[in-house]
Amino acid sequence: MCGIIGYIGFKNAQEIIINGLKRLEYRGYDSVGIATFEIDGINSIKCAGKVAELEKKIDKNSFSGTIGIGHTRWATHGRPNKINAHPHTSSDKKIYLIHNGVIENYKSLKEFLINKGITFESETDTEVLVQLISYIYESEQVTFEQAIKLSLSKAVGAYGIIVMNKDNPDELIAARKGSPVVVGIGDGEYFISSDTSSIIEHTKNILYLDENEIISIKGTKYEVKNIDSDLVIDKKIEYLDIDINNIEKGNFDHFMLKEIFEQPSAIVNAIRGRIDYENNKIKLGGINDYALDIINSDMIYITACGTSWHAALIGSYIL
């Protein structure tokens, strides 16, 4: 699954983004890239392989800006190589975009754009989206935000995106549909990601974008709207009470090994406070309020994926 991260503030964006991408490595990926606003425009670098390989290639003098985006890609459309890695850019190199998800109608959109004379470099559905934003931005003479909203209204599928525009060097815009986007709010700085693990070392004040919402962060201010509306939404900021040590690898070589060795403590925590030692019983208090509804049900559905799917199969067998 792809990982996205963006930063807008007063610190070195490249360093924050690279460290954030390292925290997203547990998701699995095959290529990586970043882009930052610099004095002379937008600089971008990407490669197949791991974050450590990209880090070696970065000239830190060329990536000293305080606003930028980064991405780890798990190939869906096109091979895992440098060309297909994110960020993807418009033909005029003005607009850069990173994307988590799949644009299902990318073929028809791509055909439309090719007929308008636009050429493509990659095999990805993501480049189709950034080229569409650029086409609408230039041809319709609308604002950058409006161009993104109009483009997303034509896109079918799932996305969590962050977009930057050379014409707006103090702004990042993010949107979501079917793919998570969270915004960490610091003191005069903002962190955008697909996963809180990449930003909680900087702030625990989190804003969650809901379905079909878009956020524009410009300078030290932000606005959240629905993609289909211009009305500003008053979003609740939540405090994320998570210990950063719980999401780090620690002394383990990889996260899976850490999870294996954490199983005893995970089981202890799961049953903590649920054992009635006097009566030799296990108490599952959360289910008591719904016990009669469950007993009187004709059918019980268990939804799950991954390893929880296997747990669901065992649960269905026991039931």
mmCIF file with all atom_site columns, C-alpha atoms in Angstrom, residues 242-252 254-272:
data_model
loop_
_atom_site.group_PDB
_atom_site.id
_atom_site.type_symbol
_atom_site.label_atom_id
_atom_site.label_alt_id
_atom_site.label_comp_id
_atom_site.label_asym_id
_atom_site.label_entity_id
_atom_site.label_seq_id
_atom_site.pdbx_PDB_ins_code
_atom_site.Cartn_x
_atom_site.Cartn_y
_atom_site.Cartn_z
_atom_site.occupancy
_atom_site.B_iso_or_equiv
_atom_site.pdbx_formal_charge
_atom_site.auth_seq_id
_atom_site.auth_comp_id
_atom_site.auth_asym_id
_atom_site.auth_atom_id
_atom_site.pdbx_PDB_model_num
ATOM 1  C CA . ILE A 1 242 ? 0.019  7.157   21.377 1.00 0.00 ? 242 ILE A CA 1
ATOM 2  C CA . ASP A 1 243 ? 3.515  6.428   22.693 1.00 0.00 ? 243 ASP A CA 1
ATOM 3  C CA . ILE A 1 244 ? 5.972  6.768   19.802 1.00 0.00 ? 244 ILE A CA 1
ATOM 4  C CA . ASN A 1 245 ? 7.981  3.832   21.162 1.00 0.00 ? 245 ASN A CA 1
ATOM 5  C CA . ASN A 1 246 ? 5.054  1.562   20.345 1.00 0.00 ? 246 ASN A CA 1
ATOM 6  C CA . ILE A 1 247 ? 5.381  2.240   16.619 1.00 0.00 ? 247 ILE A CA 1
ATOM 7  C CA . GLU A 1 248 ? 9.163  1.989   16.317 1.00 0.00 ? 248 GLU A CA 1
ATOM 8  C CA . LYS A 1 249 ? 11.124 -1.163  15.530 1.00 0.00 ? 249 LYS A CA 1
ATOM 9  C CA . GLY A 1 250 ? 13.300 -0.779  18.604 1.00 0.00 ? 250 GLY A CA 1
ATOM 10 C CA . ASN A 1 251 ? 16.072 -3.408  18.626 1.00 0.00 ? 251 ASN A CA 1
ATOM 11 C CA . PHE A 1 252 ? 14.281 -5.674  16.155 1.00 0.00 ? 252 PHE A CA 1
ATOM 12 C CA . HIS A 1 254 ? 11.891 -5.537  11.164 1.00 0.00 ? 254 HIS A CA 1
ATOM 13 C CA . PHE A 1 255 ? 8.343  -4.834  12.297 1.00 0.00 ? 255 PHE A CA 1
ATOM 14 C CA . MET A 1 256 ? 7.037  -8.365  11.776 1.00 0.00 ? 256 MET A CA 1
ATOM 15 C CA . LEU A 1 257 ? 9.629  -9.753  14.182 1.00 0.00 ? 257 LEU A CA 1
ATOM 16 C CA . LYS A 1 258 ? 8.680  -7.082  16.706 1.00 0.00 ? 258 LYS A CA 1
ATOM 17 C CA . GLU A 1 259 ? 4.996  -8.019  16.406 1.00 0.00 ? 259 GLU A CA 1
ATOM 18 C CA . ILE A 1 260 ? 5.807  -11.703 16.952 1.00 0.00 ? 260 ILE A CA 1
ATOM 19 C CA . PHE A 1 261 ? 7.711  -10.973 20.157 1.00 0.00 ? 261 PHE A CA 1
ATOM 20 C CA . GLU A 1 262 ? 4.996  -8.560  21.334 1.00 0.00 ? 262 GLU A CA 1
ATOM 21 C CA . GLN A 1 263 ? 2.303  -11.271 21.236 1.00 0.00 ? 263 GLN A CA 1
ATOM 22 C CA . PRO A 1 264 ? 2.586  -12.241 24.944 1.00 0.00 ? 264 PRO A CA 1
ATOM 23 C CA . SER A 1 265 ? 2.152  -8.639  26.102 1.00 0.00 ? 265 SER A CA 1
ATOM 24 C CA . ALA A 1 266 ? -0.607 -8.072  23.518 1.00 0.00 ? 266 ALA A CA 1
ATOM 25 C CA . ILE A 1 267 ? -2.559 -11.026 24.925 1.00 0.00 ? 267 ILE A CA 1
ATOM 26 C CA . VAL A 1 268 ? -2.036 -9.808  28.496 1.00 0.00 ? 268 VAL A CA 1
ATOM 27 C CA . ASN A 1 269 ? -3.295 -6.332  27.569 1.00 0.00 ? 269 ASN A CA 1
ATOM 28 C CA . ALA A 1 270 ? -6.275 -7.796  25.704 1.00 0.00 ? 270 ALA A CA 1
ATOM 29 C CA . ILE A 1 271 ? -7.531 -9.727  28.751 1.00 0.00 ? 271 ILE A CA 1
ATOM 30 C CA . ARG A 1 272 ? -6.475 -7.195  31.377 1.00 0.00 ? 272 ARG A CA 1
#
